[in-house]
Coordinates of C-alpha atoms in Angstrom, one line a residue:
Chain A
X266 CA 9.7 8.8 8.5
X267 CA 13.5 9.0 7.8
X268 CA 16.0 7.8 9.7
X269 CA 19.0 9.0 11.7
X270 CA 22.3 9.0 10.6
X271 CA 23.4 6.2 13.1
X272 CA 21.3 3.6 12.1
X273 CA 21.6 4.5 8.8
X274 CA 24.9 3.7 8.9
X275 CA 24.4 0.3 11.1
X276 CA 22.1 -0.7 8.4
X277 CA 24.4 0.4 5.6
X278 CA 27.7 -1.3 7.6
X279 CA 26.2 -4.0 10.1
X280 CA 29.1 -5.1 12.4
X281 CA 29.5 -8.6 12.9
X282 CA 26.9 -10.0 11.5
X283 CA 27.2 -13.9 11.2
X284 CA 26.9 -17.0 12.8
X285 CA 29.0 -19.3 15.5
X286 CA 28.4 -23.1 15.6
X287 CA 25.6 -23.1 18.1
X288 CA 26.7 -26.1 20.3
X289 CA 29.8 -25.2 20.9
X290 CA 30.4 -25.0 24.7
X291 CA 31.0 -21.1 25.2
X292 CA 28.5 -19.9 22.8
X293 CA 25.7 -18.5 24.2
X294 CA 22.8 -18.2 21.5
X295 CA 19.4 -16.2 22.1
X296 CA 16.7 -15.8 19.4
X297 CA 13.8 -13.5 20.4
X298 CA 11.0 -11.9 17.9
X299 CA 8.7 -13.9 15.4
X300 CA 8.5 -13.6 12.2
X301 CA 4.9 -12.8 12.3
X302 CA 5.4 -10.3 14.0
X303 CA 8.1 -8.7 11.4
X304 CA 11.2 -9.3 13.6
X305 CA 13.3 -12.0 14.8
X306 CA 16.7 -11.4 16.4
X307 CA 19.7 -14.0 16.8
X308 CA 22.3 -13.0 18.8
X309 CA 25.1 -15.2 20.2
X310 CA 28.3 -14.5 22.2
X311 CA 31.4 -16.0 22.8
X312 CA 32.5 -16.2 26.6
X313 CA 35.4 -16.9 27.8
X314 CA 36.1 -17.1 31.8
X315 CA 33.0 -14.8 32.3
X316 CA 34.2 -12.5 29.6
X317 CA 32.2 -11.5 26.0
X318 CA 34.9 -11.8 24.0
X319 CA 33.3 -12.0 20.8
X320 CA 29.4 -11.2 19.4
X321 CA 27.6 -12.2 15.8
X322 CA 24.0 -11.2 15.1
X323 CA 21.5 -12.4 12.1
X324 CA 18.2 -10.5 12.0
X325 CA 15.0 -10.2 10.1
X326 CA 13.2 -6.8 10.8
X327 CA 13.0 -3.2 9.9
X328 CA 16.3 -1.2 9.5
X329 CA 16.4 -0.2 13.3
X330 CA 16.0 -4.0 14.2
X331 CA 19.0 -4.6 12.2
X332 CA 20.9 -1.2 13.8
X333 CA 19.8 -2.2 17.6
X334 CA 21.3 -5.5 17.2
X335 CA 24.5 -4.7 15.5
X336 CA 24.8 -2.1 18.1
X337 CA 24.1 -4.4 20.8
X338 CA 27.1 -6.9 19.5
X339 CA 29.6 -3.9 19.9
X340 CA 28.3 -2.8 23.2
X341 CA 28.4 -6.3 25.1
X342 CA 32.4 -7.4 23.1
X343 CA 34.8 -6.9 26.2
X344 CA 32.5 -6.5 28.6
X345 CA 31.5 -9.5 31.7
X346 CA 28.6 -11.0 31.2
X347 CA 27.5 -9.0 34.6
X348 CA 28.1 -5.7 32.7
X349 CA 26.7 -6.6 29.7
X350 CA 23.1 -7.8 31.8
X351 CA 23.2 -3.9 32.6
X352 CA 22.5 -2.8 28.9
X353 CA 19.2 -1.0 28.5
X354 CA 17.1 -0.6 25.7
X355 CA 17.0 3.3 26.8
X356 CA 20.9 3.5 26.0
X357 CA 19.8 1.5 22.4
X358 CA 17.2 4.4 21.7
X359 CA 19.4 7.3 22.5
X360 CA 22.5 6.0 20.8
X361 CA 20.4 5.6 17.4
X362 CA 17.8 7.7 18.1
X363 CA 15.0 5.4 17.7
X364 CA 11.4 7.4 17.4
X365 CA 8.9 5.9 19.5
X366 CA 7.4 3.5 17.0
X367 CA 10.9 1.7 16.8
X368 CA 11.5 1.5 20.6
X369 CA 10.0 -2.0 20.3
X370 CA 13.9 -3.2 18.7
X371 CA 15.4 -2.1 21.3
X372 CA 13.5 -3.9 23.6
X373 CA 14.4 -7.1 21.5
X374 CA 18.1 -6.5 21.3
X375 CA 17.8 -6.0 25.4
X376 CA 16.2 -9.2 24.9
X377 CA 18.6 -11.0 23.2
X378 CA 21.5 -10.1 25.1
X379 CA 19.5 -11.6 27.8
X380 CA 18.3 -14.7 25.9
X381 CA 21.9 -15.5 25.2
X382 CA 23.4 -15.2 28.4
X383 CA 20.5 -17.4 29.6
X384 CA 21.4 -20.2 27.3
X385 CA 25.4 -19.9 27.7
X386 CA 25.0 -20.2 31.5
X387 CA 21.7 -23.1 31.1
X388 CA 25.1 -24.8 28.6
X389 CA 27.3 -24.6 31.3
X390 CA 25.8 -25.2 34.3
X391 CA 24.0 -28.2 33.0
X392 CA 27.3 -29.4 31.3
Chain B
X238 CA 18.9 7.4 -16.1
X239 CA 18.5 9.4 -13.3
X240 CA 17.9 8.7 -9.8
X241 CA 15.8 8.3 -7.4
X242 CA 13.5 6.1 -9.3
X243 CA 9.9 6.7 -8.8
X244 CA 7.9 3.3 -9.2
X245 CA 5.1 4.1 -6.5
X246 CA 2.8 4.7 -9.0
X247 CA -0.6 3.5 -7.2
X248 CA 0.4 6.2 -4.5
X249 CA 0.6 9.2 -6.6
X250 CA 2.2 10.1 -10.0
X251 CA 3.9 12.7 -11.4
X252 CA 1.2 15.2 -13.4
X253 CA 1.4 15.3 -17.0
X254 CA 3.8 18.6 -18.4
X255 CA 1.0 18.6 -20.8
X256 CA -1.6 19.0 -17.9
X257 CA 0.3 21.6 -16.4
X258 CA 0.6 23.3 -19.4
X259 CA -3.3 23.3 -19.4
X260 CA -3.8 23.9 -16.1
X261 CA -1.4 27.4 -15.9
X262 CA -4.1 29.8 -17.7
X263 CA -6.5 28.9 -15.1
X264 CA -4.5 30.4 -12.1
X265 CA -3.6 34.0 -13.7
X266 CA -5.6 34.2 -17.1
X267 CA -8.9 33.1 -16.5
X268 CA -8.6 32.9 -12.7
X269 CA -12.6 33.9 -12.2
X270 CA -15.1 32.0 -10.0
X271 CA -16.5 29.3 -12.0
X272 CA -20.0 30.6 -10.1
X273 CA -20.0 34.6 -10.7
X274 CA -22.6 35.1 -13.7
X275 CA -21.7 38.7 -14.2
X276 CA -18.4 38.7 -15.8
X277 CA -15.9 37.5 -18.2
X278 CA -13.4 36.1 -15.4
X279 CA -16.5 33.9 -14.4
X280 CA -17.4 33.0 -17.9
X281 CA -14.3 31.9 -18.7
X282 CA -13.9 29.9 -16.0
X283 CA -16.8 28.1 -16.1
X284 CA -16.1 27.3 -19.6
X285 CA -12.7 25.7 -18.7
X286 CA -14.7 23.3 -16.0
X287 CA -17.6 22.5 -18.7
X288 CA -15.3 21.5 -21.4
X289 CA -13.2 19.1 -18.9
X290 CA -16.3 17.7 -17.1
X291 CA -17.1 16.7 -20.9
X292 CA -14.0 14.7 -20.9
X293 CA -13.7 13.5 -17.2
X294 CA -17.4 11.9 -18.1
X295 CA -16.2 10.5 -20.9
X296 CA -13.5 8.5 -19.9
X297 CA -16.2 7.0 -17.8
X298 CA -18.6 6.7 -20.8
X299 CA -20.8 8.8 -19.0
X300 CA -22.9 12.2 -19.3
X301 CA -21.3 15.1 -18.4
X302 CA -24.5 16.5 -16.2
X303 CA -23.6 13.4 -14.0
X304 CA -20.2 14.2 -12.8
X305 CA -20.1 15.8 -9.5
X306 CA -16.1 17.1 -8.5
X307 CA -15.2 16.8 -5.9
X308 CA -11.9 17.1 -3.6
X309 CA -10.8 13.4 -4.5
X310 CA -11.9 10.1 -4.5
X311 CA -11.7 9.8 -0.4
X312 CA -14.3 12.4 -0.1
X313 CA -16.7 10.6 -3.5
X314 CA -16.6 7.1 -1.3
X315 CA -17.7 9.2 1.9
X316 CA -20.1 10.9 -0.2
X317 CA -21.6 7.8 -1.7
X318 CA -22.0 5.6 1.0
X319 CA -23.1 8.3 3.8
X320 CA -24.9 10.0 1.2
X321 CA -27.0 7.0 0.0
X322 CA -27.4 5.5 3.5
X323 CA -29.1 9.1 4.5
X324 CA -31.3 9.8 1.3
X325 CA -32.7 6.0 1.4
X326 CA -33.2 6.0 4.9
X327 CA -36.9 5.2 4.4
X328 CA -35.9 2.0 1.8
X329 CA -33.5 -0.2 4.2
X330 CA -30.3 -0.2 6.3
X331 CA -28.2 -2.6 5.2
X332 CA -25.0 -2.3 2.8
X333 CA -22.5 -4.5 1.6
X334 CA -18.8 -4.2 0.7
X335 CA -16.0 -7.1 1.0
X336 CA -12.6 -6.8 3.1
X337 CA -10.0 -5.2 0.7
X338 CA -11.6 -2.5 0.1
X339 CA -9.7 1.3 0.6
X340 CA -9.8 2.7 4.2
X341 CA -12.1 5.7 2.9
X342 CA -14.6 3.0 2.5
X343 CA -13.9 0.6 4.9
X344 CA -13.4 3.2 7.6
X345 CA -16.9 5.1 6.2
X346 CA -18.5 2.1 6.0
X347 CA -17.7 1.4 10.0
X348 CA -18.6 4.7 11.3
X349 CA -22.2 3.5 9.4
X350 CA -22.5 0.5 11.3
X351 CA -21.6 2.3 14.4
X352 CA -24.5 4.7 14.2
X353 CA -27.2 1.7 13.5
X354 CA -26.3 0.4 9.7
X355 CA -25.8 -2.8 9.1
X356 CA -22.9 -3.8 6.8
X357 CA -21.9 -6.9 5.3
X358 CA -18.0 -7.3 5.1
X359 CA -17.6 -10.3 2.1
X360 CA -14.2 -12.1 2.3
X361 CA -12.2 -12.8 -1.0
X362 CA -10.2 -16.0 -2.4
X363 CA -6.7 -16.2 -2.0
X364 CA -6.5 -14.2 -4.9
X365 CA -8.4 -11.3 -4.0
X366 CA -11.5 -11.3 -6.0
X367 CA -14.8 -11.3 -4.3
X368 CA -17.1 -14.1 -5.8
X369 CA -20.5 -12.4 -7.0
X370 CA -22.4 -15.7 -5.5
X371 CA -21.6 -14.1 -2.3
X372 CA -22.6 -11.1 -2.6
X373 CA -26.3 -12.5 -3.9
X374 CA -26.3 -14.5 -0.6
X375 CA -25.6 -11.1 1.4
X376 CA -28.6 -9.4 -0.3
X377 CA -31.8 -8.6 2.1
X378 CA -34.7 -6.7 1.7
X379 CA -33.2 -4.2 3.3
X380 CA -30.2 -3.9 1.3
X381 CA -29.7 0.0 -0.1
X382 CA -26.2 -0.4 -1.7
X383 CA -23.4 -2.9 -2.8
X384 CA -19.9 -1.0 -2.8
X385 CA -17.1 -3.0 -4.8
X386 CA -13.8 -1.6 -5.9
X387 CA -12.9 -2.4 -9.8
X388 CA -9.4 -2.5 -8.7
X389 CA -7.4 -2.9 -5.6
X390 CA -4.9 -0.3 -5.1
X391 CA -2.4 -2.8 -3.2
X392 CA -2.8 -6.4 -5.3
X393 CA -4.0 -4.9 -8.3
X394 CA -6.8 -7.4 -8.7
X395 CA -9.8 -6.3 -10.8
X396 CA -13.5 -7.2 -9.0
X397 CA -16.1 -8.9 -11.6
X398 CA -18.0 -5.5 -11.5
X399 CA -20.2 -6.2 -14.7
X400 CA -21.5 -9.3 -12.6
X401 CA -21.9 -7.7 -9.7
X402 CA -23.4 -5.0 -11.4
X403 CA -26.2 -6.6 -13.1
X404 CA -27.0 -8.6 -10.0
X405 CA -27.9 -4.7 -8.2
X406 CA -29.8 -3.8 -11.5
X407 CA -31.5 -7.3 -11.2
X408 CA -33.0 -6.4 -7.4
X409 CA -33.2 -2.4 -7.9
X410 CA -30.6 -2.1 -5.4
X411 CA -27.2 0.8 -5.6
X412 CA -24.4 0.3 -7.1
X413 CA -21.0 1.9 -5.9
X414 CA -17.4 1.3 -7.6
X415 CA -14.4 2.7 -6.1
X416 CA -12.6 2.7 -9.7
X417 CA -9.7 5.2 -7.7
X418 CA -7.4 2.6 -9.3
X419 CA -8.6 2.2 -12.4
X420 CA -9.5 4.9 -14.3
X421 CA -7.0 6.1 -17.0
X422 CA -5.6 2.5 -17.0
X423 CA -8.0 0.6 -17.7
X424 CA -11.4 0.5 -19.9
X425 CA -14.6 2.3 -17.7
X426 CA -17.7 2.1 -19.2
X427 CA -20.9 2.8 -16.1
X428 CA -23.4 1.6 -18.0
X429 CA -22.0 -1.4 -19.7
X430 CA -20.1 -2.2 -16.1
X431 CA -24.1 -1.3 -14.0
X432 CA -22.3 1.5 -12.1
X433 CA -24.8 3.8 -10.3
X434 CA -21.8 5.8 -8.4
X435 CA -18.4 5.7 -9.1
X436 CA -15.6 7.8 -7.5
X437 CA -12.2 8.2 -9.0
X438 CA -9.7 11.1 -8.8
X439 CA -7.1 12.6 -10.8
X440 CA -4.2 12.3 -9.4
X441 CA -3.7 8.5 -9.8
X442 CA -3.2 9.4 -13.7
X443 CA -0.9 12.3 -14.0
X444 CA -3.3 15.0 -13.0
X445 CA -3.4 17.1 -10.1
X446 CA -4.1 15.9 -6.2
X447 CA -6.6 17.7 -4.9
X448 CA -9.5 17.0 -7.3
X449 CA -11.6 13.9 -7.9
X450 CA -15.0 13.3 -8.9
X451 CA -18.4 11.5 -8.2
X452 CA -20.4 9.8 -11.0
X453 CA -24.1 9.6 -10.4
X454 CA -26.5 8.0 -12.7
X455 CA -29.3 10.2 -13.9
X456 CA -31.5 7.4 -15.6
X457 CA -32.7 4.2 -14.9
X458 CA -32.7 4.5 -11.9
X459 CA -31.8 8.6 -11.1
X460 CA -29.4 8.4 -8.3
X461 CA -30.3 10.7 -5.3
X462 CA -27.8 11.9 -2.8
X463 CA -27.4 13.9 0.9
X464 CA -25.1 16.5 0.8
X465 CA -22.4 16.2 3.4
X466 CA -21.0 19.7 2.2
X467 CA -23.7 22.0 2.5
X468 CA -23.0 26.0 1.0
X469 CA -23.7 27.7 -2.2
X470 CA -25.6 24.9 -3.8
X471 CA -22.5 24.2 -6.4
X472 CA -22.4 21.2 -8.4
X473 CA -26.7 20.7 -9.0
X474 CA -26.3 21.1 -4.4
X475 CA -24.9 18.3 -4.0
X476 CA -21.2 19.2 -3.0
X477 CA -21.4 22.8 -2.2
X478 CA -17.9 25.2 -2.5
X479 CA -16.3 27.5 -4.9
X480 CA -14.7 24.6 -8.1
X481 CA -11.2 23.9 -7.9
X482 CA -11.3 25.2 -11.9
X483 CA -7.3 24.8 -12.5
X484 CA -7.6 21.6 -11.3
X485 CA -10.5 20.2 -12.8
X486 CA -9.2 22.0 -16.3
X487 CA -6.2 19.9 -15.3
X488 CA -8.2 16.4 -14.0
X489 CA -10.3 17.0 -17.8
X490 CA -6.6 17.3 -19.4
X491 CA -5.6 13.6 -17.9
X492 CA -8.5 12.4 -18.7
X493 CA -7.9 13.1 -22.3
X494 CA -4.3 12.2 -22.8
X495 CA -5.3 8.8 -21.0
X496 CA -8.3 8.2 -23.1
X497 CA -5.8 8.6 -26.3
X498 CA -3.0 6.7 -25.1
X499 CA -4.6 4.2 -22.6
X500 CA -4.3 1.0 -25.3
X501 CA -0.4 2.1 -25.9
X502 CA 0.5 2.4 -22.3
X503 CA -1.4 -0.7 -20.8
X504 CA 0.4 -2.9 -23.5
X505 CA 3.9 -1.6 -22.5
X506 CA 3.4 -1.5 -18.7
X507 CA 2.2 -5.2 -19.3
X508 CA 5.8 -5.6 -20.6
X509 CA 7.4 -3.5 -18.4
X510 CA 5.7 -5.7 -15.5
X511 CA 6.7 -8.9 -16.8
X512 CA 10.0 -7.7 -17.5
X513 CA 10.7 -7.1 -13.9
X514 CA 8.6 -10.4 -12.5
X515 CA 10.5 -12.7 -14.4
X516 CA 13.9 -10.9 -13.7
X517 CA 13.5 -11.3 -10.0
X518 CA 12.0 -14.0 -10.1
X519 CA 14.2 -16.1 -11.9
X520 CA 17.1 -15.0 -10.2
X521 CA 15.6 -14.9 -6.8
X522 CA 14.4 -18.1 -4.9
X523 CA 11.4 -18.1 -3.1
X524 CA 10.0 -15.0 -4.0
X525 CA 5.6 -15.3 -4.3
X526 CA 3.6 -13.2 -6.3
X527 CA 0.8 -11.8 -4.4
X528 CA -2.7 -10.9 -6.3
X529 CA -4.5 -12.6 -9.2
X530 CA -1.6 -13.4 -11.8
X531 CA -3.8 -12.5 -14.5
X532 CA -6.5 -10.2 -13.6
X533 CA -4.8 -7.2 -12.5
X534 CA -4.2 -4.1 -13.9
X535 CA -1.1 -3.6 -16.3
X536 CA 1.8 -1.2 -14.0
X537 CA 1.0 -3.5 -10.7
X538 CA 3.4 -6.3 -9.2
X539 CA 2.8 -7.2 -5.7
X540 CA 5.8 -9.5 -4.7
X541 CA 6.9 -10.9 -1.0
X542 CA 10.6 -11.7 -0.5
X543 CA 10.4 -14.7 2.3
X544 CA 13.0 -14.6 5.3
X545 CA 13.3 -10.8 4.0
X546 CA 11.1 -8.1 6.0
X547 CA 9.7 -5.4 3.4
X548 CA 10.8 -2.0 5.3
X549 CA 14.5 -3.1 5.9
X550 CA 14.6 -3.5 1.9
X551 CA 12.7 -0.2 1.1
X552 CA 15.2 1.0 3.4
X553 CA 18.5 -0.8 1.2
X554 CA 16.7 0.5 -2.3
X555 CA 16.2 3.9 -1.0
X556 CA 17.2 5.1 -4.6
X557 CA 14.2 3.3 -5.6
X558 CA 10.4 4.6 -4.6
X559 CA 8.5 1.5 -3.9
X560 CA 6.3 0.8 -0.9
X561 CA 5.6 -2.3 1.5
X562 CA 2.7 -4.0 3.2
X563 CA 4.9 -4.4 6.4
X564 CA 3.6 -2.3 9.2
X565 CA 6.5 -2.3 11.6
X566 CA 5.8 1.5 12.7
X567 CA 2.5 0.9 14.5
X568 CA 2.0 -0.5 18.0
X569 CA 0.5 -3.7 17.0
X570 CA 2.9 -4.4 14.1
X571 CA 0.0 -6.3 11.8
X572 CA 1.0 -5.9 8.3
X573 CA -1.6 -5.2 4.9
X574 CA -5.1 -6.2 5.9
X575 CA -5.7 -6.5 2.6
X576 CA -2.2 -8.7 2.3
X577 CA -3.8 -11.0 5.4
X578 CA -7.6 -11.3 4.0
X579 CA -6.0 -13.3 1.1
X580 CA -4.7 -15.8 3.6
X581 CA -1.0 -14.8 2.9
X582 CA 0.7 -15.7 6.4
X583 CA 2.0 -12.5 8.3
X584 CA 5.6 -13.4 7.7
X585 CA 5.1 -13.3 4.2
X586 CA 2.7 -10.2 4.3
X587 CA 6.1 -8.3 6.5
X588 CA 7.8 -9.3 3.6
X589 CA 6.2 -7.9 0.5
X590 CA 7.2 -4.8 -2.1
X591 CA 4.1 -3.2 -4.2
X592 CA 6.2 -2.1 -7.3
X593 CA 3.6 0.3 -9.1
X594 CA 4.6 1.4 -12.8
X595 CA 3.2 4.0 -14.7
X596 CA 3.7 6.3 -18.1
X597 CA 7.1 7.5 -17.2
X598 CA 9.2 4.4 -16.1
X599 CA 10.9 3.4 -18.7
X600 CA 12.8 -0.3 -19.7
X601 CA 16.2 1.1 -18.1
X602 CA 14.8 1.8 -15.0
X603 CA 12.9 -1.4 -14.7
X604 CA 16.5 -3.6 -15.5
X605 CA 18.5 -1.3 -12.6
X606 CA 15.1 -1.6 -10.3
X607 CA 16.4 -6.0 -11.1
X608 CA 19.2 -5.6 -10.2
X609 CA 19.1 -4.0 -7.5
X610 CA 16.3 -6.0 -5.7
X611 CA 18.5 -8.8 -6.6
X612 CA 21.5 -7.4 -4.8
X613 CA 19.4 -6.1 -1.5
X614 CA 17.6 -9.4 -1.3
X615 CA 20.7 -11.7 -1.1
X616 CA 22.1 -9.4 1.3
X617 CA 19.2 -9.1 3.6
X618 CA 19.0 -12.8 3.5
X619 CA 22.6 -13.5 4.2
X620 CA 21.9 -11.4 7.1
X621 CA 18.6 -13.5 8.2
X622 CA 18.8 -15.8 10.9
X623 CA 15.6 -17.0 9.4
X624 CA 16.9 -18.0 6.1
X625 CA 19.8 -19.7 7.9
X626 CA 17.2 -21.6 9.2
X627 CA 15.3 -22.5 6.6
X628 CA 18.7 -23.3 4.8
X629 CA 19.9 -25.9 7.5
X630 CA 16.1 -27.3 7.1
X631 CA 14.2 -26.2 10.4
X632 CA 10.7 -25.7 9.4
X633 CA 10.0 -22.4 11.1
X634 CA 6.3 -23.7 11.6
X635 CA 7.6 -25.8 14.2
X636 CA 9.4 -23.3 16.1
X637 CA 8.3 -21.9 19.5
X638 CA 9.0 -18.4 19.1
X639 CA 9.7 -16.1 22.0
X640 CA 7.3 -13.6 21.6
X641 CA 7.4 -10.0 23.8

């Protein structure tokens, strides 16, 4: 199986992969996957007065794992967190073209978005 | 050095130019049917498949009458195990083979037990070699044949075949090796080994795909098979259809050049292999070896990266033909059953490279191949969040993952 030319490049060029400090107060931090299963994704965003205003990813998985997620961190930058619940994992697969057998990392980045808003607003609610 | 590198040797390789060279008469010189008895074209042909079945039985210390070709060694295991299980009908039902066997037996070995066989799976250590006391406590009165690989095509692990061999000889029962793996790399002998069947194929040593054979034992005991390709009686009716002649000239050819230079070429892909298992592995942390470290066959190294999954680094070597046990295309995502029978955890099973060597890498390749698992690795990781983890000392044991 080869790969398309976008996640090829995602792969070859992640965007902002890294880390934030995860108990800081406007970090929102989801990690979904296992690594038995061959793919764990980390995704946290910054959020300031309902606003992403800045995403970082780590993950370990397949090359579209790493694409759907680094995708996923430009997508949600800029938008609410409201706008951002809207991403699909249908927009993932068409953007990079994902052949059926990879639809399951788009599922996880959807995932992940989610998981993270979860957490910020669990962080700031409870605090 | 030229790129890409092709170091999926176990796969396929590359044939021979000296193969092809023998193998070109055969397709416009002496293109006859091996079978027609009436002509030159058929005499000429059938001389070019006598003279290589000479060698392709030789290289198995065998007789040549006992070689049946067929079209590779996924139809021979079929052949063997269907075509014993029908012929002895009368003597038992029951077989035994162990877990890390190749799909062609595995998979021929279930369809068996589906239509009323019964079949003995034996488990291996964490090594991968199957422990011949086991295989004397799976033996009934019933048992037909015992079907053992001599070595696995992912770990590389060779099987104690001569034991397991004399204990079938001991209680008159088959003897089946899958040696797809070994042939050409290292030493066959059926009779010293107590190989009734063997299947192997020619183009795991730089001959031809497309053409493989079936050894059969014609003494002590005479080995007696069903057809499952019935036709023009070819090959003494056993596997009926017109012979493959420019590719069995071509199989003879390998056979040959690997019998000549086998004790050269297992010494330096031992090198080779060590060369590249110490460079990664003493500049890389956490990387396991996966197979027997000693009993294994000279061009394989089976590694696992941990916090690294295999496909994402096939995909950042793609100058670089390897291949992983990682599974991530298929619905269930289970990685290398034979990977998982050893016991190695499913993380680390996503996270292994087979790196198979063979006659034409050379010491160049091997050092860029270092260094450039070196680079991918440290990248991958650095983009990990599980190595972050492991780095700030969560043990990822204890974590509840989210699961979909």
């Amino acid at each position: 199986m080869s790969y398309s030319d976008e996640v090829v490049e995602h792969f070859n060029n992640p965007k902002n992969v890294g880390s934030f400090k995860k108990d800081e107060k406007d970090v929102g931090t989801g990690i979904v996957g296992a690594p038995e299963c061959g793919d764990v994704m980390k995704l946290q965003l910054k959020i300031d007065n309902g606003v992403i205003v800045d995403a970082k990813f780590k993950t370990f998985g397949c090359g579209s794992a790493i694409a759907s997620s680094s995708l996923a961190t430009e997508w949600v930058k800029g938008k609410t967190i409201d706008e951002a619940m809207t991403i699909r994992n249908t927009d993932i697969v068409e953007t990079l073209h994902l052949p059926p057998v990879k639809i399951h990392c788009s599922v996880l980045a959807e995932d992940a978005i989610k998981a993270a808003i979860e957490d910020y607003k669990k962080r700031t609610n409870g605090g | 050095m030229k790129l890409p590198i092709y170091m999926d040797n176990h796969s396929t390789t590359r044939v021979d130019p000296r193969v092809v060279d023998a193998m070109l008469p055969y397709f416009t010189v002496h293109f006859g049917n091996a079978a027609s008895r009436n002509h030159s074209f058929g005499w000429d042909a059938d001389k070019g498949v006598e003279a290589a079945r000479e060698k392709v039985a030789k290289i198995i210390a065998a007789d040549s009458r006992e070689i049946i070709f067929t079209s590779g060694a996924t139809e021979s295991n079929n052949l063997a195990l269907k075509g014993v299980v029908e012929m002895y009908a009368e003597k038992g039902n029951h077989i035994i083979t162990q877990v890390t066997e190749h799909r062609s037996v595995l998979d021929t070995a279930k369809r068996l037990e589906k239509a009323g066989i019964n079949v003995t799976f034996l488990p291996v250590d964490k090594d991968g070699v199957v422990n011949p006391d086991d295989v004397i406590k799976a033996i009934t009165d019933k048992t037909i044949l015992i079907s053992i690989m001599l070595v696995n095509n992912e770990i590389g692990v060779i099987q104690p075949v001569t034991e397991i061999g004399e204990i079938a000889k001991d209680r008159g029962i088959l003897f089946h090796c899958d040696a797809t793996q070994a042939v050409g790399k290292v030493r066959v002998d059926v009779d010293m080994m107590g190989i009734d069947l063997l299947s192997f194929t020619a183009h795991k040593f730089y001959g031809p795909k497309g053409i493989g054979a079936l050894y059969m034992r014609k003494k002590n005991p005479r080995v007696r098979l069903s057809p499952m390709i019935d036709g023009g009686g070819h090959e003494r009716g056993v596997r009926s259809g017109t012979l493959n002649v420019p590719g069995i000239v071509g199989f003879g050819k390998a056979c040959e050049i690997a019998e000549d230079e086998m004790a050269d070429e297992s010494e330096r892909l031992v090198k080779l292999r060590e060369r590249l298992r110490l460079g990664i592995m003493n500049s890389l942390e956490e990387v396991y070896l996966n197979g027997h470290p000693s009993r294994r066959m000279p061009g394989n190294l089976n590694l696992s990266f941990a916090y690294v999954e295999g496909e994402s680094m096939l995909m950042g070597l793609k100058e670089i033909a390897l291949s992983s046990g990682s599974a991530c295309t298929s619905a269930t995502l289970e990685p290398s059953y034979v990977l998982s029978a050893l016991g190695v955890s499913a993380e680390l099973a996503h996270s292994s490279i087979r790196f198979g060597l063979g006659r034409f890498n050379t010491e160049e390749e091997v050092d860029y191949v270092i260094k450039r698992v070196i680079e991918t690795v440290n990248r991958l990781r650095d983009m990990s969040p599980l190595y972050e983890m492991a780095k700030e000392g969560i043990n990822l044991k204890d974590v509840s993952w989210k699961k979909d």
